[in-house]
Short mmCIF file of N, CA, C and O and ligand atoms in Angstrom, two decimals:
data_model
loop_
_atom_site.label_atom_id
_atom_site.label_comp_id
_atom_site.label_asym_id
_atom_site.label_seq_id
_atom_site.Cartn_x
_atom_site.Cartn_y
_atom_site.Cartn_z
N MET A 199 0.85 -1.19 0.00
CA MET A 199 0.00 0.00 0.00
C MET A 199 0.89 1.25 0.00
O MET A 199 1.84 1.32 0.76
N LEU A 200 0.58 2.17 -0.86
CA LEU A 200 1.36 3.40 -0.91
C LEU A 200 0.64 4.48 -0.10
O LEU A 200 -0.44 4.93 -0.45
N ASN A 201 1.21 4.81 1.04
CA ASN A 201 0.61 5.87 1.86
C ASN A 201 1.64 6.96 2.11
O ASN A 201 2.76 6.89 1.61
N ILE A 202 1.27 7.92 2.91
CA ILE A 202 2.16 9.06 3.15
C ILE A 202 3.47 8.61 3.82
O ILE A 202 4.55 9.05 3.44
N THR A 203 3.38 7.69 4.76
CA THR A 203 4.58 7.22 5.45
C THR A 203 5.53 6.54 4.46
O THR A 203 6.74 6.78 4.47
N ALA A 204 4.96 5.70 3.60
CA ALA A 204 5.79 5.00 2.62
C ALA A 204 6.47 5.98 1.68
O ALA A 204 7.67 5.86 1.38
N LEU A 205 5.75 6.98 1.25
CA LEU A 205 6.32 8.00 0.36
C LEU A 205 7.45 8.75 1.06
O LEU A 205 8.49 9.01 0.48
N TYR A 206 7.22 9.07 2.33
CA TYR A 206 8.20 9.79 3.13
C TYR A 206 9.49 8.99 3.23
O TYR A 206 10.57 9.50 3.01
N ILE A 207 9.36 7.68 3.50
CA ILE A 207 10.55 6.83 3.63
C ILE A 207 11.28 6.74 2.28
O ILE A 207 12.49 6.88 2.21
N LEU A 208 10.53 6.54 1.21
CA LEU A 208 11.15 6.46 -0.12
C LEU A 208 11.93 7.72 -0.43
O LEU A 208 13.06 7.67 -0.91
N GLU A 209 11.35 8.85 -0.10
CA GLU A 209 11.99 10.13 -0.32
C GLU A 209 13.31 10.22 0.46
O GLU A 209 14.34 10.57 -0.07
N LYS A 210 13.26 9.80 1.73
CA LYS A 210 14.44 9.87 2.58
C LYS A 210 15.52 8.91 2.07
O LYS A 210 16.70 9.22 2.10
N VAL A 211 15.11 7.73 1.59
CA VAL A 211 16.07 6.77 1.06
C VAL A 211 16.86 7.41 -0.07
O VAL A 211 18.07 7.32 -0.15
N ASN A 212 16.16 8.13 -0.93
CA ASN A 212 16.83 8.81 -2.03
C ASN A 212 17.67 9.98 -1.56
O ASN A 212 18.78 10.16 -2.00
N LEU A 213 17.13 10.76 -0.65
CA LEU A 213 17.78 12.00 -0.26
C LEU A 213 19.01 11.82 0.61
O LEU A 213 19.93 12.60 0.52
N GLU A 214 19.02 10.83 1.45
CA GLU A 214 20.08 10.79 2.46
C GLU A 214 21.12 9.71 2.25
O GLU A 214 21.78 9.29 3.18
N GLY A 215 21.25 9.22 1.04
CA GLY A 215 22.36 8.32 0.75
C GLY A 215 22.07 6.84 0.94
O GLY A 215 22.96 6.02 0.76
N TRP A 216 20.85 6.48 1.33
CA TRP A 216 20.52 5.06 1.51
C TRP A 216 20.09 4.45 0.18
O TRP A 216 19.37 5.07 -0.59
N LYS A 217 20.54 3.20 -0.03
CA LYS A 217 20.10 2.47 -1.21
C LYS A 217 19.58 1.12 -0.76
O LYS A 217 20.16 0.53 0.14
N LYS A 218 18.53 0.64 -1.40
CA LYS A 218 18.02 -0.67 -1.03
C LYS A 218 18.63 -1.72 -1.96
O LYS A 218 18.73 -1.51 -3.16
N TYR A 219 19.05 -2.83 -1.36
CA TYR A 219 19.51 -3.96 -2.16
C TYR A 219 19.01 -5.22 -1.48
O TYR A 219 19.32 -5.45 -0.31
N GLY A 220 18.24 -6.02 -2.16
CA GLY A 220 17.59 -7.18 -1.53
C GLY A 220 16.68 -6.65 -0.43
O GLY A 220 15.92 -5.71 -0.65
N SER A 221 16.78 -7.24 0.75
CA SER A 221 15.92 -6.79 1.85
C SER A 221 16.65 -5.81 2.75
O SER A 221 16.15 -5.45 3.81
N ARG A 222 17.83 -5.35 2.34
CA ARG A 222 18.65 -4.50 3.21
C ARG A 222 18.82 -3.09 2.65
O ARG A 222 18.66 -2.87 1.45
N TYR A 223 19.21 -2.19 3.54
CA TYR A 223 19.48 -0.80 3.15
C TYR A 223 20.94 -0.49 3.42
O TYR A 223 21.50 -0.90 4.44
N TYR A 224 21.53 0.26 2.50
CA TYR A 224 22.95 0.57 2.57
C TYR A 224 23.15 2.09 2.50
O TYR A 224 22.58 2.74 1.62
N TYR A 225 23.96 2.58 3.40
CA TYR A 225 24.26 4.01 3.42
C TYR A 225 25.68 4.21 2.91
O TYR A 225 26.63 3.63 3.45
N PHE A 226 25.84 5.02 1.89
CA PHE A 226 27.17 5.31 1.34
C PHE A 226 27.58 6.70 1.80
O PHE A 226 26.91 7.68 1.49
N SER A 227 28.67 6.78 2.54
CA SER A 227 29.09 8.06 3.11
C SER A 227 29.56 9.02 2.02
O SER A 227 30.05 8.59 0.97
N ALA A 228 29.46 10.29 2.32
CA ALA A 228 30.00 11.31 1.42
C ALA A 228 31.35 11.79 1.94
O ALA A 228 32.08 12.48 1.24
N GLU A 229 31.68 11.43 3.20
CA GLU A 229 32.93 11.88 3.81
C GLU A 229 33.91 10.72 3.96
O GLU A 229 33.59 9.59 3.64
N GLU A 230 35.08 11.02 4.55
CA GLU A 230 36.07 9.99 4.84
C GLU A 230 36.44 10.10 6.31
O GLU A 230 36.62 11.20 6.83
N LYS A 231 36.55 8.95 6.96
CA LYS A 231 36.92 8.91 8.38
C LYS A 231 37.72 7.65 8.65
O LYS A 231 37.82 6.77 7.78
N SER A 232 38.25 7.54 9.90
CA SER A 232 38.94 6.31 10.31
C SER A 232 37.90 5.19 10.43
O SER A 232 36.69 5.46 10.41
N TRP A 233 38.38 3.95 10.58
CA TRP A 233 37.43 2.81 10.70
C TRP A 233 36.53 2.98 11.92
O TRP A 233 35.32 2.82 11.82
N ASN A 234 37.12 3.32 13.07
CA ASN A 234 36.32 3.47 14.29
C ASN A 234 35.29 4.60 14.20
O ASN A 234 34.15 4.44 14.63
N GLU A 235 35.72 5.73 13.64
CA GLU A 235 34.78 6.85 13.49
C GLU A 235 33.69 6.51 12.49
O GLU A 235 32.55 6.93 12.65
N SER A 236 34.04 5.74 11.48
CA SER A 236 33.06 5.32 10.48
C SER A 236 32.02 4.42 11.13
O SER A 236 30.81 4.57 10.93
N ARG A 237 32.51 3.50 11.96
CA ARG A 237 31.58 2.59 12.64
C ARG A 237 30.65 3.38 13.56
O ARG A 237 29.44 3.12 13.63
N GLN A 238 31.23 4.37 14.25
CA GLN A 238 30.43 5.22 15.14
C GLN A 238 29.33 5.93 14.35
O GLN A 238 28.18 6.00 14.79
N ASP A 239 29.68 6.43 13.18
CA ASP A 239 28.69 7.10 12.33
C ASP A 239 27.54 6.14 12.01
O ASP A 239 26.37 6.50 12.07
N CYS A 240 27.89 4.91 11.66
CA CYS A 240 26.85 3.91 11.34
C CYS A 240 25.94 3.68 12.53
O CYS A 240 24.72 3.61 12.39
N ARG A 241 26.54 3.58 13.72
CA ARG A 241 25.73 3.29 14.91
C ARG A 241 24.78 4.44 15.19
O ARG A 241 23.64 4.22 15.62
N GLU A 242 25.23 5.66 14.91
CA GLU A 242 24.34 6.81 15.11
C GLU A 242 23.18 6.77 14.11
O GLU A 242 22.16 7.42 14.32
N ARG A 243 23.36 6.04 13.03
CA ARG A 243 22.28 5.87 12.05
C ARG A 243 21.50 4.59 12.31
O ARG A 243 20.79 4.08 11.45
N ARG A 244 21.67 4.01 13.50
CA ARG A 244 21.02 2.74 13.87
C ARG A 244 21.35 1.65 12.87
O ARG A 244 20.49 0.88 12.46
N ALA A 245 22.62 1.63 12.46
CA ALA A 245 23.09 0.62 11.51
C ALA A 245 24.47 0.18 12.00
O ALA A 245 24.85 0.47 13.14
N ASP A 246 25.20 -0.55 11.18
CA ASP A 246 26.59 -0.87 11.50
C ASP A 246 27.34 -0.94 10.17
O ASP A 246 26.71 -0.94 9.10
N LEU A 247 28.66 -1.02 10.24
CA LEU A 247 29.44 -1.14 8.99
C LEU A 247 28.98 -2.40 8.25
O LEU A 247 28.58 -3.39 8.88
N VAL A 248 29.05 -2.36 6.95
CA VAL A 248 28.51 -3.45 6.13
C VAL A 248 29.21 -4.79 6.39
O VAL A 248 30.43 -4.85 6.56
N ILE A 249 28.39 -5.83 6.43
CA ILE A 249 28.87 -7.22 6.52
C ILE A 249 28.53 -7.86 5.18
O ILE A 249 27.38 -7.81 4.75
N ILE A 250 29.53 -8.42 4.52
CA ILE A 250 29.31 -8.98 3.18
C ILE A 250 29.17 -10.50 3.27
O ILE A 250 30.12 -11.19 3.63
N ASN A 251 27.98 -10.99 2.99
CA ASN A 251 27.67 -12.41 3.16
C ASN A 251 27.60 -13.21 1.87
O ASN A 251 27.42 -14.42 1.91
N SER A 252 27.65 -12.54 0.73
CA SER A 252 27.49 -13.30 -0.51
C SER A 252 28.21 -12.61 -1.66
O SER A 252 28.56 -11.42 -1.59
N ARG A 253 28.38 -13.36 -2.71
CA ARG A 253 28.98 -12.87 -3.93
C ARG A 253 28.13 -11.74 -4.53
O ARG A 253 28.65 -10.75 -5.04
N GLU A 254 26.81 -11.90 -4.42
CA GLU A 254 25.90 -10.89 -4.97
C GLU A 254 26.07 -9.55 -4.23
O GLU A 254 26.07 -8.49 -4.85
N GLU A 255 26.20 -9.64 -2.92
CA GLU A 255 26.37 -8.43 -2.12
C GLU A 255 27.73 -7.78 -2.45
O GLU A 255 27.84 -6.55 -2.55
N GLN A 256 28.74 -8.62 -2.65
CA GLN A 256 30.07 -8.12 -3.04
C GLN A 256 29.98 -7.39 -4.39
O GLN A 256 30.56 -6.32 -4.56
N GLU A 257 29.23 -7.96 -5.32
CA GLU A 257 29.06 -7.35 -6.64
C GLU A 257 28.34 -6.00 -6.54
O GLU A 257 28.73 -5.03 -7.18
N PHE A 258 27.31 -5.98 -5.72
CA PHE A 258 26.54 -4.75 -5.52
C PHE A 258 27.45 -3.62 -5.02
O PHE A 258 27.40 -2.49 -5.53
N ILE A 259 28.30 -3.93 -4.08
CA ILE A 259 29.19 -2.91 -3.52
C ILE A 259 30.29 -2.53 -4.51
O ILE A 259 30.62 -1.35 -4.66
N LYS A 260 30.80 -3.51 -5.22
CA LYS A 260 31.86 -3.22 -6.18
C LYS A 260 31.39 -2.22 -7.24
O LYS A 260 32.14 -1.35 -7.67
N LYS A 261 30.13 -2.35 -7.63
CA LYS A 261 29.56 -1.46 -8.66
C LYS A 261 29.62 0.01 -8.27
O LYS A 261 29.66 0.88 -9.12
N GLU A 262 29.61 0.29 -6.97
CA GLU A 262 29.67 1.68 -6.51
C GLU A 262 31.03 2.31 -6.79
O GLU A 262 31.17 3.52 -6.84
N ASN A 263 32.04 1.44 -6.91
CA ASN A 263 33.39 1.91 -7.21
C ASN A 263 33.88 2.97 -6.24
O ASN A 263 34.37 4.04 -6.65
N LYS A 264 33.75 2.68 -4.94
CA LYS A 264 34.19 3.63 -3.92
C LYS A 264 35.17 2.96 -2.97
O LYS A 264 35.05 1.77 -2.69
N TYR A 265 36.13 3.77 -2.50
CA TYR A 265 37.13 3.28 -1.55
C TYR A 265 36.53 3.40 -0.16
O TYR A 265 36.46 4.49 0.41
N VAL A 266 36.05 2.28 0.36
CA VAL A 266 35.24 2.33 1.59
C VAL A 266 35.62 1.25 2.60
O VAL A 266 35.98 0.13 2.24
N TRP A 267 35.46 1.60 3.88
CA TRP A 267 35.60 0.61 4.96
C TRP A 267 34.45 -0.37 4.90
O TRP A 267 33.31 0.03 4.61
N ILE A 268 34.76 -1.64 5.24
CA ILE A 268 33.71 -2.62 5.47
C ILE A 268 33.83 -3.06 6.93
O ILE A 268 34.83 -2.76 7.59
N GLY A 269 32.83 -3.75 7.42
CA GLY A 269 32.78 -4.09 8.86
C GLY A 269 33.62 -5.28 9.24
O GLY A 269 33.14 -6.17 9.95
N LEU A 270 34.89 -5.30 8.80
CA LEU A 270 35.76 -6.45 9.01
C LEU A 270 37.09 -6.00 9.60
O LEU A 270 37.72 -5.08 9.07
N SER A 271 37.48 -6.64 10.70
CA SER A 271 38.72 -6.24 11.38
C SER A 271 39.35 -7.42 12.11
O SER A 271 38.65 -8.37 12.49
N ASP A 272 40.68 -7.35 12.29
CA ASP A 272 41.34 -8.37 13.13
C ASP A 272 42.11 -7.66 14.25
O ASP A 272 43.12 -8.14 14.74
N ALA A 273 41.55 -6.50 14.67
CA ALA A 273 42.21 -5.69 15.70
C ALA A 273 42.26 -6.42 17.05
O ALA A 273 43.22 -6.26 17.80
N LYS A 274 41.27 -7.23 17.34
CA LYS A 274 41.24 -7.92 18.64
C LYS A 274 42.28 -9.03 18.70
O LYS A 274 42.91 -9.24 19.73
N SER A 275 42.42 -9.77 17.61
CA SER A 275 43.36 -10.89 17.60
C SER A 275 43.94 -11.02 16.19
O SER A 275 43.22 -11.35 15.25
N GLU A 276 45.24 -10.73 16.06
CA GLU A 276 45.88 -10.70 14.75
C GLU A 276 45.61 -11.98 13.94
O GLU A 276 45.82 -13.10 14.43
N GLY A 277 45.12 -11.78 12.72
CA GLY A 277 44.88 -12.91 11.82
C GLY A 277 43.49 -13.53 11.95
O GLY A 277 43.09 -14.33 11.12
N GLN A 278 42.77 -13.16 13.02
CA GLN A 278 41.41 -13.67 13.22
C GLN A 278 40.42 -12.62 12.75
O GLN A 278 39.98 -11.78 13.54
N TRP A 279 40.09 -12.67 11.47
CA TRP A 279 39.21 -11.65 10.92
C TRP A 279 37.77 -11.89 11.35
O TRP A 279 37.26 -12.99 11.23
N LYS A 280 37.17 -10.83 11.88
CA LYS A 280 35.79 -10.92 12.37
C LYS A 280 34.95 -9.78 11.85
O LYS A 280 35.43 -8.64 11.74
N TRP A 281 33.69 -10.07 11.57
CA TRP A 281 32.74 -9.03 11.20
C TRP A 281 32.29 -8.29 12.45
O TRP A 281 32.47 -8.78 13.57
N VAL A 282 31.70 -7.12 12.26
CA VAL A 282 31.29 -6.31 13.41
C VAL A 282 30.20 -6.98 14.26
O VAL A 282 29.99 -6.57 15.39
N ASP A 283 29.53 -8.01 13.75
CA ASP A 283 28.58 -8.75 14.59
C ASP A 283 29.25 -9.94 15.27
O ASP A 283 28.58 -10.82 15.81
N GLU A 284 30.62 -9.96 15.24
CA GLU A 284 31.43 -10.99 15.88
C GLU A 284 31.51 -12.29 15.09
O GLU A 284 32.17 -13.24 15.52
N SER A 285 30.80 -12.38 13.96
CA SER A 285 30.87 -13.62 13.19
C SER A 285 32.22 -13.72 12.48
O SER A 285 32.79 -12.71 12.05
N PRO A 286 32.78 -14.94 12.39
CA PRO A 286 34.06 -15.10 11.71
C PRO A 286 33.88 -14.97 10.20
O PRO A 286 32.77 -15.16 9.69
N LEU A 287 34.96 -14.66 9.51
CA LEU A 287 34.92 -14.50 8.06
C LEU A 287 34.83 -15.87 7.41
O LEU A 287 35.64 -16.75 7.71
N SER A 288 33.85 -16.07 6.53
CA SER A 288 33.82 -17.34 5.78
C SER A 288 34.11 -17.08 4.31
O SER A 288 35.18 -17.40 3.82
N THR A 289 33.18 -16.43 3.59
CA THR A 289 33.44 -16.12 2.17
C THR A 289 34.24 -14.83 2.08
O THR A 289 33.72 -13.75 2.39
N ALA A 290 35.51 -14.93 1.66
CA ALA A 290 36.37 -13.75 1.63
C ALA A 290 36.65 -13.29 0.20
O ALA A 290 36.66 -14.10 -0.73
N PHE A 291 36.85 -12.00 0.04
CA PHE A 291 37.16 -11.42 -1.28
C PHE A 291 38.41 -10.55 -1.21
O PHE A 291 38.42 -9.40 -1.67
N TRP A 292 39.47 -11.11 -0.60
CA TRP A 292 40.74 -10.39 -0.50
C TRP A 292 41.39 -10.26 -1.88
O TRP A 292 41.30 -11.19 -2.70
N ARG A 293 42.09 -9.17 -2.09
CA ARG A 293 42.93 -9.04 -3.28
C ARG A 293 44.04 -10.07 -3.16
O ARG A 293 44.36 -10.51 -2.06
N SER A 294 44.63 -10.41 -4.27
CA SER A 294 45.69 -11.40 -4.20
C SER A 294 46.83 -10.83 -3.35
O SER A 294 47.19 -9.66 -3.45
N GLY A 295 47.37 -11.63 -2.45
CA GLY A 295 48.44 -11.19 -1.54
C GLY A 295 47.95 -10.55 -0.26
O GLY A 295 48.75 -10.26 0.63
N GLU A 296 46.65 -10.35 -0.15
CA GLU A 296 46.07 -9.74 1.05
C GLU A 296 45.29 -10.80 1.84
O GLU A 296 44.84 -11.77 1.23
N PRO A 297 45.11 -10.66 3.13
CA PRO A 297 45.63 -9.58 3.96
C PRO A 297 47.10 -9.85 4.31
O PRO A 297 47.46 -10.98 4.59
N ASN A 298 47.93 -8.81 4.31
CA ASN A 298 49.36 -9.02 4.56
C ASN A 298 49.87 -8.31 5.80
O ASN A 298 51.05 -8.37 6.10
N ASN A 299 48.99 -7.59 6.51
CA ASN A 299 49.39 -6.90 7.74
C ASN A 299 50.72 -6.16 7.57
O ASN A 299 51.64 -6.31 8.37
N ALA A 300 50.80 -5.36 6.50
CA ALA A 300 52.04 -4.63 6.19
C ALA A 300 52.50 -3.79 7.39
O ALA A 300 51.68 -3.14 8.05
N ASN A 301 53.78 -3.83 7.68
CA ASN A 301 54.39 -3.14 8.83
C ASN A 301 53.76 -3.54 10.17
O ASN A 301 53.88 -2.82 11.15
N GLY A 302 53.07 -4.68 10.18
CA GLY A 302 52.45 -5.15 11.42
C GLY A 302 51.35 -4.23 11.92
O GLY A 302 51.01 -4.27 13.10
N ASP A 303 50.79 -3.43 11.03
CA ASP A 303 49.86 -2.39 11.50
C ASP A 303 48.60 -2.28 10.63
O ASP A 303 48.06 -1.20 10.44
N GLU A 304 48.13 -3.42 10.08
CA GLU A 304 46.96 -3.35 9.21
C GLU A 304 45.86 -4.27 9.73
O GLU A 304 45.87 -5.46 9.47
N ASN A 305 44.91 -3.68 10.46
CA ASN A 305 43.89 -4.49 11.13
C ASN A 305 42.47 -4.21 10.68
O ASN A 305 41.52 -4.72 11.29
N CYS A 306 42.29 -3.39 9.66
CA CYS A 306 40.93 -3.07 9.20
C CYS A 306 40.85 -3.26 7.68
O CYS A 306 41.82 -3.01 6.96
N ALA A 307 39.68 -3.71 7.22
CA ALA A 307 39.53 -4.04 5.80
C ALA A 307 38.81 -2.95 5.03
O ALA A 307 37.80 -2.40 5.47
N VAL A 308 39.39 -2.66 3.86
CA VAL A 308 38.84 -1.63 3.00
C VAL A 308 38.53 -2.27 1.64
O VAL A 308 39.15 -3.25 1.24
N PHE A 309 37.55 -1.70 0.96
CA PHE A 309 37.16 -2.17 -0.36
C PHE A 309 37.88 -1.29 -1.36
O PHE A 309 37.64 -0.09 -1.43
N SER A 310 38.79 -1.86 -2.14
CA SER A 310 39.54 -0.99 -3.04
C SER A 310 38.86 -0.87 -4.39
O SER A 310 38.06 -1.72 -4.78
N THR A 311 39.14 0.21 -5.08
CA THR A 311 38.45 0.53 -6.33
C THR A 311 39.21 0.03 -7.55
O THR A 311 38.65 -0.05 -8.63
N THR A 312 40.48 -0.28 -7.38
CA THR A 312 41.29 -0.58 -8.56
C THR A 312 41.30 -2.06 -8.97
O THR A 312 41.84 -2.40 -10.02
N ALA A 313 40.69 -2.93 -8.14
CA ALA A 313 40.68 -4.36 -8.47
C ALA A 313 39.84 -4.62 -9.71
O ALA A 313 38.76 -4.05 -9.86
N ASP A 314 40.34 -5.46 -10.63
CA ASP A 314 39.49 -5.75 -11.79
C ASP A 314 38.73 -7.06 -11.64
O ASP A 314 37.97 -7.45 -12.51
N THR A 315 38.92 -7.74 -10.50
CA THR A 315 38.07 -8.90 -10.21
C THR A 315 37.24 -8.56 -8.98
O THR A 315 37.37 -7.48 -8.42
N LEU A 316 36.43 -9.53 -8.55
CA LEU A 316 35.62 -9.32 -7.34
C LEU A 316 36.49 -9.31 -6.09
O LEU A 316 36.09 -8.85 -5.04
N LYS A 317 37.73 -9.81 -6.22
CA LYS A 317 38.64 -9.84 -5.07
C LYS A 317 39.22 -8.45 -4.86
O LYS A 317 40.20 -8.07 -5.51
N ALA A 318 38.56 -7.70 -3.98
CA ALA A 318 38.85 -6.27 -3.88
C ALA A 318 39.25 -5.79 -2.49
O ALA A 318 39.49 -4.61 -2.31
N TRP A 319 39.31 -6.67 -1.50
CA TRP A 319 39.59 -6.20 -0.15
C TRP A 319 41.09 -6.10 0.12
O TRP A 319 41.87 -6.90 -0.38
N ASN A 320 41.45 -5.13 0.94
CA ASN A 320 42.83 -4.99 1.41
C ASN A 320 42.77 -4.66 2.89
O ASN A 320 41.82 -4.00 3.35
N ASP A 321 43.76 -5.13 3.65
CA ASP A 321 43.87 -4.68 5.04
C ASP A 321 44.80 -3.47 5.07
O ASP A 321 45.85 -3.46 4.43
N ILE A 322 44.38 -2.44 5.78
CA ILE A 322 45.17 -1.21 5.91
C ILE A 322 45.08 -0.74 7.37
O ILE A 322 44.27 -1.27 8.13
N PRO A 323 45.90 0.25 7.77
CA PRO A 323 45.81 0.74 9.15
C PRO A 323 44.41 1.33 9.43
O PRO A 323 43.88 2.08 8.62
N CYS A 324 43.86 0.98 10.60
CA CYS A 324 42.50 1.41 10.97
C CYS A 324 42.38 2.93 11.10
O CYS A 324 41.28 3.48 11.04
N SER A 325 43.54 3.60 11.31
CA SER A 325 43.51 5.06 11.49
C SER A 325 43.44 5.81 10.16
O SER A 325 43.19 7.02 10.15
N TYR A 326 43.65 5.12 9.05
CA TYR A 326 43.55 5.80 7.75
C TYR A 326 42.13 6.29 7.53
O TYR A 326 41.20 5.80 8.15
N GLU A 327 41.97 7.26 6.62
CA GLU A 327 40.63 7.75 6.33
C GLU A 327 40.13 7.18 5.01
O GLU A 327 40.86 7.14 4.02
N ALA A 328 38.89 6.73 5.04
CA ALA A 328 38.24 6.20 3.84
C ALA A 328 36.75 6.49 3.96
O ALA A 328 36.28 6.87 5.05
N GLY A 329 36.03 6.32 2.87
CA GLY A 329 34.58 6.38 2.96
C GLY A 329 34.10 5.14 3.70
O GLY A 329 34.92 4.33 4.15
N TRP A 330 32.84 4.97 3.84
CA TRP A 330 32.34 3.78 4.53
C TRP A 330 30.92 3.46 4.07
O TRP A 330 30.24 4.30 3.48
N ILE A 331 30.51 2.22 4.33
CA ILE A 331 29.15 1.78 4.00
C ILE A 331 28.51 1.21 5.26
O ILE A 331 29.09 0.35 5.92
N CYS A 332 27.34 1.73 5.59
CA CYS A 332 26.57 1.17 6.70
C CYS A 332 25.48 0.28 6.11
O CYS A 332 25.02 0.51 5.00
N GLU A 333 25.09 -0.72 6.89
CA GLU A 333 24.03 -1.64 6.47
C GLU A 333 23.01 -1.77 7.59
O GLU A 333 23.38 -1.81 8.76
N SER A 334 21.75 -1.81 7.20
CA SER A 334 20.69 -1.93 8.19
C SER A 334 19.47 -2.60 7.58
O SER A 334 19.32 -2.64 6.36
N THR A 335 18.61 -3.14 8.43
CA THR A 335 17.36 -3.71 7.93
C THR A 335 16.37 -2.59 7.59
O THR A 335 15.39 -2.83 6.91
N GLN A 336 16.64 -1.39 8.10
CA GLN A 336 15.75 -0.26 7.85
C GLN A 336 16.58 0.98 7.56
O GLN A 336 17.63 1.16 8.17
N PRO A 337 16.12 1.84 6.69
CA PRO A 337 16.86 3.09 6.49
C PRO A 337 16.64 3.98 7.70
O PRO A 337 15.58 3.93 8.32
N TYR A 338 17.63 4.73 8.06
CA TYR A 338 17.49 5.64 9.19
C TYR A 338 16.78 6.91 8.73
O TYR A 338 17.24 7.59 7.83
N VAL A 339 15.69 7.18 9.33
CA VAL A 339 14.93 8.38 9.00
C VAL A 339 14.88 9.28 10.22
O VAL A 339 14.36 8.88 11.27
N ARG A 340 15.48 10.41 10.10
CA ARG A 340 15.50 11.35 11.21
C ARG A 340 14.08 11.84 11.50
O ARG A 340 13.33 12.18 10.57
N ARG A 341 13.72 11.84 12.74
CA ARG A 341 12.38 12.28 13.11
C ARG A 341 12.33 13.82 13.06
O ARG A 341 13.20 14.47 13.65
N LEU A 342 11.37 14.35 12.36
CA LEU A 342 11.24 15.80 12.32
C LEU A 342 10.38 16.25 13.48
O LEU A 342 9.26 15.81 13.64
N GLN A 343 10.94 17.12 14.33
CA GLN A 343 10.21 17.51 15.55
C GLN A 343 9.21 18.62 15.27
O GLN A 343 9.50 19.48 14.49
C1 MMA B 424 50.41 -0.88 0.38
C2 MMA B 424 49.23 -1.00 1.34
C3 MMA B 424 49.13 -2.40 1.86
C4 MMA B 424 49.08 -3.37 0.73
C5 MMA B 424 50.26 -3.17 -0.21
C6 MMA B 424 50.14 -4.07 -1.42
C7 MMA B 424 52.75 -0.78 0.42
O1 MMA B 424 51.57 -1.04 1.12
O2 MMA B 424 48.06 -0.66 0.65
O3 MMA B 424 47.98 -2.56 2.65
O4 MMA B 424 49.03 -4.67 1.24
O5 MMA B 424 50.30 -1.84 -0.67
O6 MMA B 424 51.24 -3.93 -2.25
CA1 CA B 425 47.44 -4.90 3.17
#
């Protein structure tokens, strides 16, 4: 049913950077921040950094062609890559030779733009600045007071 609320949400999805893919909503940042600050931004939008569960989802994100943080880190335990919901990494899309923990200081995963295959992830220092993608079951709609 198309009602005023539905129209309002559709409008916000378009206006505020959210895109729907499958049953999920994705927010593509316009700014660049560290991994932690990016995650904080997602949480303020009642979302979290994106968790990539399938080849289709990987393809969807690759099409955006943006250098962005994903919700994957091994900061807690070197070499144990975990998603932000604590689930371990199963289907991985690392670039060839990655993750390599260069200089012993690369604990956060970024989606690189220059890969010509689906294998596009690289581990880089978490303090670097990149764009980010948040994922949620619902788009965040700011309440107008
Ligand atoms: C950079 C940096 C690393 C990456 C290598 C690959 C020199 O370091 O992006 O994270 O693994 O390039 O050559
Ligand atoms: Ca690396």
